[in-house]
CSV table of C-alpha atoms in Angstrom, one decimal:
chain,number,residue,atom,x,y,z
H,1,CYS,CA,142.7,-159.1,-80.4
H,2,CYS,CA,140.1,-157.8,-82.9
H,3,PHE,CA,136.5,-156.7,-82.5
H,4,GLN,CA,134.0,-159.5,-82.2
H,5,LEU,CA,131.7,-159.7,-85.2
H,6,TYR,CA,128.2,-160.6,-84.2
H,7,GLY,CA,126.5,-160.3,-87.6
H,8,TYR,CA,126.4,-158.5,-90.9
H,9,CYS,CA,124.0,-157.9,-93.8
H,10,TYR,CA,124.2,-156.5,-97.3
H,11,GLN,CA,121.8,-153.8,-98.5
H,12,ASP,CA,121.4,-152.8,-102.1
H,13,SER,CA,119.4,-149.7,-102.7
H,14,ASN,CA,119.1,-147.1,-105.5
H,15,ASP,CA,120.9,-144.6,-103.4
H,16,ILE,CA,123.7,-146.7,-101.9
H,17,PRO,CA,124.5,-149.9,-103.8
H,18,ASP,CA,126.4,-152.8,-102.2
H,19,THR,CA,126.2,-151.4,-98.7
H,20,LEU,CA,127.6,-153.7,-95.9
H,21,THR,CA,126.3,-153.2,-92.4
H,22,THR,CA,128.1,-155.0,-89.5
H,23,ILE,CA,127.1,-155.5,-85.9
H,24,THR,CA,130.1,-155.7,-83.5
H,25,GLU,CA,130.7,-155.7,-79.8
H,26,LEU,CA,130.7,-152.4,-77.9
H,27,GLY,CA,134.1,-150.9,-76.8
H,28,SER,CA,135.3,-147.8,-75.1
H,29,PRO,CA,137.4,-145.3,-76.9
H,30,LEU,CA,141.1,-145.3,-76.0
H,31,GLU,CA,142.0,-142.1,-74.1
H,32,MET,CA,145.7,-142.1,-73.2
H,33,ILE,CA,145.4,-139.4,-70.5
H,34,GLN,CA,142.6,-141.4,-68.8
H,35,LEU,CA,144.6,-144.6,-69.0
H,36,LEU,CA,147.6,-143.0,-67.2
H,37,GLN,CA,145.3,-142.3,-64.3
H,38,THR,CA,144.3,-146.0,-63.9
H,39,SER,CA,146.1,-148.6,-61.9
H,40,TRP,CA,149.4,-150.0,-63.2
H,41,GLU,CA,147.9,-153.5,-63.4
H,42,ASP,CA,145.1,-152.3,-65.6
H,43,ARG,CA,147.6,-150.7,-67.9
H,44,PHE,CA,149.7,-153.8,-67.9
H,45,ARG,CA,146.7,-155.8,-69.0
H,46,ILE,CA,146.3,-153.6,-71.9
H,47,CYS,CA,149.9,-154.0,-72.9
H,48,LEU,CA,149.6,-157.8,-72.5
H,49,SER,CA,146.7,-157.8,-74.9
H,50,LEU,CA,148.7,-155.6,-77.3
H,51,VAL,CA,151.6,-158.1,-77.2
H,52,ARG,CA,149.2,-160.9,-78.1
H,53,LEU,CA,147.7,-158.8,-80.9
H,54,LEU,CA,151.2,-158.2,-82.3
H,55,HIS,CA,151.9,-161.9,-82.2
H,56,TYR,CA,148.7,-162.6,-84.0
H,57,LEU,CA,149.3,-160.0,-86.7
H,58,ALA,CA,152.8,-161.5,-87.4
H,59,HIS,CA,151.3,-165.0,-87.8
H,60,SER,CA,147.8,-164.4,-89.2
H,61,PRO,CA,146.3,-166.8,-91.7
H,62,LEU,CA,146.9,-164.1,-94.3
H,63,GLY,CA,150.5,-163.7,-93.5
H,64,SER,CA,152.2,-160.9,-91.7
H,65,VAL,CA,149.8,-158.0,-91.3
H,66,THR,CA,150.9,-154.4,-90.6
H,67,LEU,CA,148.7,-151.6,-89.3
H,68,LEU,CA,149.7,-148.6,-91.3
H,69,ASP,CA,147.8,-146.2,-89.1
H,70,PHE,CA,148.9,-147.7,-85.7
H,71,ARG,CA,147.7,-145.1,-83.3
H,72,PRO,CA,145.5,-145.1,-80.1
H,73,ARG,CA,142.4,-143.9,-82.0
H,74,GLN,CA,142.4,-147.2,-84.0
H,75,PHE,CA,141.8,-149.2,-80.8
H,76,VAL,CA,139.1,-149.6,-78.1
H,77,ILE,CA,139.0,-151.2,-74.7
H,78,VAL,CA,136.6,-154.2,-74.2
H,79,ASP,CA,136.5,-155.7,-70.7
H,80,GLY,CA,139.8,-154.3,-69.8
H,81,GLU,CA,141.6,-155.5,-73.0
H,82,LEU,CA,142.8,-153.8,-76.1
H,83,LYS,CA,141.2,-154.5,-79.4
H,84,VAL,CA,141.8,-153.1,-82.9
H,85,THR,CA,138.7,-151.7,-84.6
H,86,ASP,CA,139.8,-150.1,-87.8
H,87,LEU,CA,141.4,-152.5,-90.3
H,88,ASP,CA,141.0,-150.2,-93.4
H,89,ASP,CA,144.8,-149.4,-93.2
H,90,ALA,CA,145.9,-153.0,-92.7
H,91,SER,CA,148.3,-154.5,-95.3
H,92,VAL,CA,149.8,-157.9,-95.9
H,93,GLU,CA,152.2,-156.7,-98.6
H,94,GLU,CA,155.9,-156.7,-97.5
H,95,SER,CA,157.8,-153.9,-99.3
H,96,SER,CA,159.7,-154.9,-102.4
H,97,CYS,CA,163.5,-154.1,-102.6
H,98,THR,CA,166.6,-154.5,-104.6
H,99,SER,CA,169.1,-153.6,-101.7
H,100,ASN,CA,169.0,-153.0,-98.0
H,101,SER,CA,168.8,-149.3,-98.6
H,102,ASP,CA,165.2,-149.8,-99.9
H,103,CYS,CA,164.2,-151.2,-96.5
H,104,PHE,CA,164.5,-148.0,-94.7
H,105,MET,CA,162.0,-147.3,-91.9
H,106,GLU,CA,161.8,-143.7,-90.6
H,107,PHE,CA,160.2,-142.7,-87.3
H,108,PRO,CA,160.2,-139.4,-85.5
H,109,ALA,CA,162.9,-140.4,-83.0
H,110,ARG,CA,164.6,-143.3,-84.6
H,111,ASN,CA,165.3,-145.0,-88.0
H,112,PHE,CA,165.9,-148.5,-89.0
H,113,THR,CA,167.3,-150.4,-92.1
H,114,LEU,CA,166.2,-154.0,-92.6
H,115,PRO,CA,167.8,-156.6,-94.8
H,116,CYS,CA,166.5,-157.2,-98.3
H,117,SER,CA,165.8,-160.9,-98.8
H,118,VAL,CA,166.8,-162.9,-101.9
H,119,GLU,CA,163.2,-162.9,-102.9
H,120,GLY,CA,163.3,-159.1,-103.1
H,121,ARG,CA,161.2,-158.3,-100.0
H,122,CYS,CA,162.2,-156.4,-96.9
H,123,GLN,CA,162.5,-159.0,-94.2
H,124,SER,CA,159.8,-158.7,-91.4
H,125,MET,CA,159.1,-155.1,-92.2
H,126,ASN,CA,155.4,-155.4,-91.4
H,127,GLU,CA,156.1,-157.0,-88.0
H,128,LYS,CA,158.8,-154.6,-87.0
H,129,ARG,CA,156.7,-151.6,-87.9
H,130,ASN,CA,154.0,-152.8,-85.6
H,131,LEU,CA,156.5,-153.5,-82.8
H,132,TYR,CA,158.0,-150.1,-82.9
H,133,ASN,CA,154.7,-148.3,-83.1
H,134,ALA,CA,153.5,-150.3,-80.1
H,135,TYR,CA,156.6,-149.2,-78.3
H,136,ARG,CA,156.3,-145.5,-79.1
H,137,PHE,CA,152.5,-145.1,-78.7
H,138,PHE,CA,151.8,-147.5,-75.8
H,139,PHE,CA,154.7,-149.3,-74.0
H,140,THR,CA,156.8,-146.2,-73.1
H,141,TYR,CA,153.7,-144.5,-71.5
H,142,LEU,CA,151.8,-147.3,-70.0
H,143,LEU,CA,154.3,-149.8,-68.6
H,144,PRO,CA,157.0,-147.9,-66.5
H,145,HIS,CA,154.8,-145.3,-64.9
H,146,SER,CA,154.0,-146.1,-61.2
H,147,ALA,CA,155.0,-149.8,-61.7
H,148,PRO,CA,155.9,-151.9,-58.6
H,149,SER,CA,159.6,-151.4,-57.9
H,150,SER,CA,160.2,-155.2,-57.9
H,151,LEU,CA,159.0,-155.5,-61.5
H,152,ARG,CA,160.9,-152.6,-63.0
H,153,PRO,CA,164.0,-154.5,-64.2
H,154,LEU,CA,161.7,-156.9,-66.1
H,155,LEU,CA,159.6,-154.1,-67.4
H,156,ASP,CA,162.6,-152.2,-68.6
H,157,LYS,CA,163.6,-155.3,-70.5
H,158,ILE,CA,160.2,-155.5,-72.2
H,159,VAL,CA,160.2,-151.9,-73.2
H,160,ASN,CA,163.7,-152.0,-74.5
H,161,ALA,CA,163.1,-155.2,-76.4
H,162,THR,CA,160.0,-153.8,-78.1
H,163,GLY,CA,161.9,-150.6,-79.1
H,164,ASN,CA,164.7,-152.7,-80.5
H,165,HIS,CA,162.4,-155.0,-82.5
H,166,ASN,CA,163.2,-158.0,-80.4
H,167,LYS,CA,159.8,-159.7,-80.5
H,168,HIS,CA,160.9,-162.9,-78.8
H,169,VAL,CA,162.1,-161.1,-75.7
H,170,THR,CA,159.0,-158.9,-75.6
H,171,LEU,CA,156.7,-161.9,-75.9
H,172,ILE,CA,158.6,-164.2,-73.5
H,173,CYS,CA,159.1,-161.5,-70.8
H,174,THR,CA,155.5,-160.3,-71.0
H,175,GLU,CA,154.0,-163.8,-70.8
H,176,CYS,CA,156.4,-164.6,-68.0
H,177,LEU,CA,155.4,-161.6,-66.1
H,178,ALA,CA,151.8,-162.5,-66.6
H,179,LEU,CA,151.7,-166.3,-66.8
H,180,GLU,CA,148.4,-165.7,-68.5
H,181,LEU,CA,147.6,-163.5,-65.6
H,182,SER,CA,145.1,-165.9,-64.1
H,183,PRO,CA,143.6,-164.7,-60.8
H,184,SER,CA,144.1,-168.2,-59.4
H,185,PRO,CA,146.3,-168.0,-56.3
H,186,SER,CA,148.4,-171.0,-57.4
H,187,VAL,CA,149.1,-169.5,-60.8
H,188,ASN,CA,149.8,-166.1,-59.3
H,189,SER,CA,152.3,-167.7,-56.9
H,190,GLU,CA,154.0,-169.4,-59.8
H,191,PHE,CA,154.1,-166.1,-61.6
H,192,THR,CA,155.8,-164.5,-58.7
H,193,GLN,CA,158.4,-167.2,-58.1
H,194,LYS,CA,159.4,-167.3,-61.7
H,195,CYS,CA,159.3,-163.7,-62.7
H,196,VAL,CA,159.4,-161.4,-59.8
H,197,LYS,CA,161.5,-163.2,-57.1
H,198,SER,CA,159.7,-160.9,-54.8
H,199,ALA,CA,160.9,-162.3,-51.5
H,200,ASN,CA,161.4,-158.6,-51.1
H,201,THR,CA,164.9,-157.2,-50.7
H,202,HIS,CA,163.4,-154.2,-48.9
H,203,LYS,CA,164.4,-154.1,-45.3
H,204,SER,CA,162.2,-151.8,-43.1
H,205,ASP,CA,163.6,-150.0,-40.1
H,206,SER,CA,160.1,-149.8,-38.8
H,207,PHE,CA,158.3,-152.4,-36.8
H,208,TYR,CA,154.6,-153.3,-37.5
H,209,ARG,CA,152.3,-154.9,-35.0
H,210,ARG,CA,149.9,-157.5,-36.6
H,211,VAL,CA,146.3,-157.2,-35.5
H,212,PRO,CA,144.2,-160.1,-36.9
H,213,GLU,CA,140.5,-159.7,-37.8
H,214,ALA,CA,140.6,-155.9,-37.5
H,215,PHE,CA,139.9,-152.9,-39.6
H,216,ILE,CA,140.5,-149.2,-39.4
H,217,PRO,CA,137.3,-147.6,-40.9
H,218,ASP,CA,138.5,-144.0,-41.0
H,219,GLU,CA,141.9,-142.3,-41.0
H,220,ASN,CA,142.1,-142.2,-44.8
H,221,TYR,CA,144.5,-140.2,-46.9
H,222,ARG,CA,144.6,-139.9,-50.7
H,223,CYS,CA,147.4,-141.3,-52.8
H,224,TRP,CA,147.9,-141.9,-56.5
H,225,PRO,CA,147.1,-144.2,-58.2
H,226,SER,CA,144.4,-145.6,-55.9
H,227,TYR,CA,141.5,-148.0,-56.5
H,228,HIS,CA,139.5,-145.8,-54.1
H,229,HIS,CA,138.9,-142.1,-54.8
H,230,LYS,CA,138.6,-141.1,-51.1
H,231,GLY,CA,141.5,-143.2,-49.7
H,232,CYS,CA,144.7,-144.9,-50.5
H,233,LEU,CA,143.9,-148.4,-51.8
H,234,LEU,CA,146.7,-150.1,-53.6
H,235,SER,CA,147.6,-153.7,-54.7
H,236,VAL,CA,150.6,-155.6,-53.2
H,237,PHE,CA,152.2,-158.9,-53.7
H,238,ASP,CA,152.8,-159.6,-50.0
H,239,VAL,CA,153.1,-157.9,-46.5
H,240,ASN,CA,156.7,-156.9,-47.3
H,241,GLU,CA,155.6,-154.9,-50.3
H,242,ALA,CA,152.9,-153.3,-48.2
H,243,ILE,CA,155.5,-152.3,-45.6
H,244,GLU,CA,157.7,-150.8,-48.3
H,245,ILE,CA,154.8,-148.7,-49.6
H,246,CYS,CA,153.8,-147.6,-46.1
H,247,ASP,CA,157.4,-146.6,-45.3
H,248,SER,CA,157.5,-144.5,-48.5
H,249,TYR,CA,154.5,-142.3,-47.3
H,250,SER,CA,155.3,-140.0,-44.4
H,251,GLN,CA,151.6,-139.9,-43.4
H,252,CYS,CA,151.2,-143.7,-43.4
H,253,LYS,CA,151.0,-145.2,-39.9
H,254,ALA,CA,149.1,-148.4,-40.6
H,255,PHE,CA,147.7,-150.6,-43.3
H,256,VAL,CA,144.9,-153.1,-43.7
H,257,LEU,CA,145.1,-156.3,-45.8
H,258,THR,CA,141.7,-157.1,-47.4
H,259,ASN,CA,140.5,-160.4,-48.8
H,260,GLN,CA,140.1,-158.8,-52.2
H,261,THR,CA,142.5,-159.2,-55.1
H,262,THR,CA,143.0,-157.6,-58.4
H,263,TRP,CA,142.6,-159.5,-61.8
H,264,THR,CA,146.3,-160.5,-61.4
H,265,GLY,CA,145.8,-161.9,-58.0
H,266,ARG,CA,147.6,-159.1,-56.1
H,267,GLN,CA,146.0,-158.3,-52.7
H,268,LEU,CA,144.2,-154.9,-52.2
H,269,VAL,CA,145.5,-153.0,-49.1
H,270,PHE,CA,144.1,-149.8,-47.4
H,271,PHE,CA,146.9,-147.5,-46.2
H,272,LYS,CA,145.9,-145.3,-43.2
H,273,MET,CA,147.4,-142.3,-41.5
H,274,ALA,CA,146.5,-143.4,-37.9
H,275,SER,CA,145.1,-146.3,-36.0
H,276,ASN,CA,143.1,-144.6,-33.2
H,277,HIS,CA,139.9,-146.5,-34.0
H,278,ILE,CA,140.2,-150.2,-34.8
H,279,VAL,CA,137.0,-152.3,-35.2
H,280,PRO,CA,136.5,-156.1,-35.5
H,281,ASP,CA,136.4,-157.5,-39.1
H,282,PRO,CA,136.9,-161.2,-39.7
H,283,ASP,CA,138.0,-160.6,-43.3
H,284,LYS,CA,140.8,-158.2,-42.7
H,285,ILE,CA,144.2,-158.0,-41.0
H,286,THR,CA,145.6,-154.7,-39.8
H,287,TYR,CA,149.3,-153.8,-39.4
H,288,VAL,CA,150.1,-150.8,-37.1
H,289,LYS,CA,153.5,-149.1,-37.2
H,290,VAL,CA,155.1,-149.1,-33.8
H,291,THR,CA,156.9,-145.9,-32.9
H,292,ASP,CA,159.3,-145.2,-30.0
């Protein structure tokens, strides 16, 4: 959840006494506009790491920690996961209070009043501040946009729970949706059965002819978001979802299942605008839309 510290040293000189130098892992700056152009699964991975960071901050060895400057610039991406880099504005002090009115949290779009405990501290203020900032800076932008339709009800529950300070629903739903997001096919199958129930309800009016061990090398068109900048390469749970996607694009006349998967175990599929030239390929399966 936090930057990996590889080493540090103290340096005491006449110019700068008591200087501490640290050596940490290298991360990429967090650019929200660039993130919105990546695949939904990569954005979900970032949100998953953020949920785990929130859980750690709420139960750290020092107690509940709040990040007073909880904004994207305080984070970096390391191997596809979100990590916090700047802990200068971290605090473990829960606000003192004499009544509930002292536990007022104000945000640009919404305000909250928390209960004042018998010990004179605002209950869970650090944790709830982190939750709402994660909601307004990350979840509302990264989770819903271009998400698979079968996942949207669960994603809506995650986003709403985070915005309403319900950490338990946020954590449970996110972990359920991920099941640790192992690329193992067996784990991914379990994830789908428990969370998605994606024996897709979509019924296609089109008919697709299955052509095993075949590939369409050309006939590309661009779509967004795509894993391939010159074609339409998307991830799907199964053939039904691929059919649903192909039906949603007027130019799509065929698609090709590859043997490649994303980090969540979803299969990568090329969508094509024609099937005039099909070549043998033992690692792929082509589905061609049959027209009257």
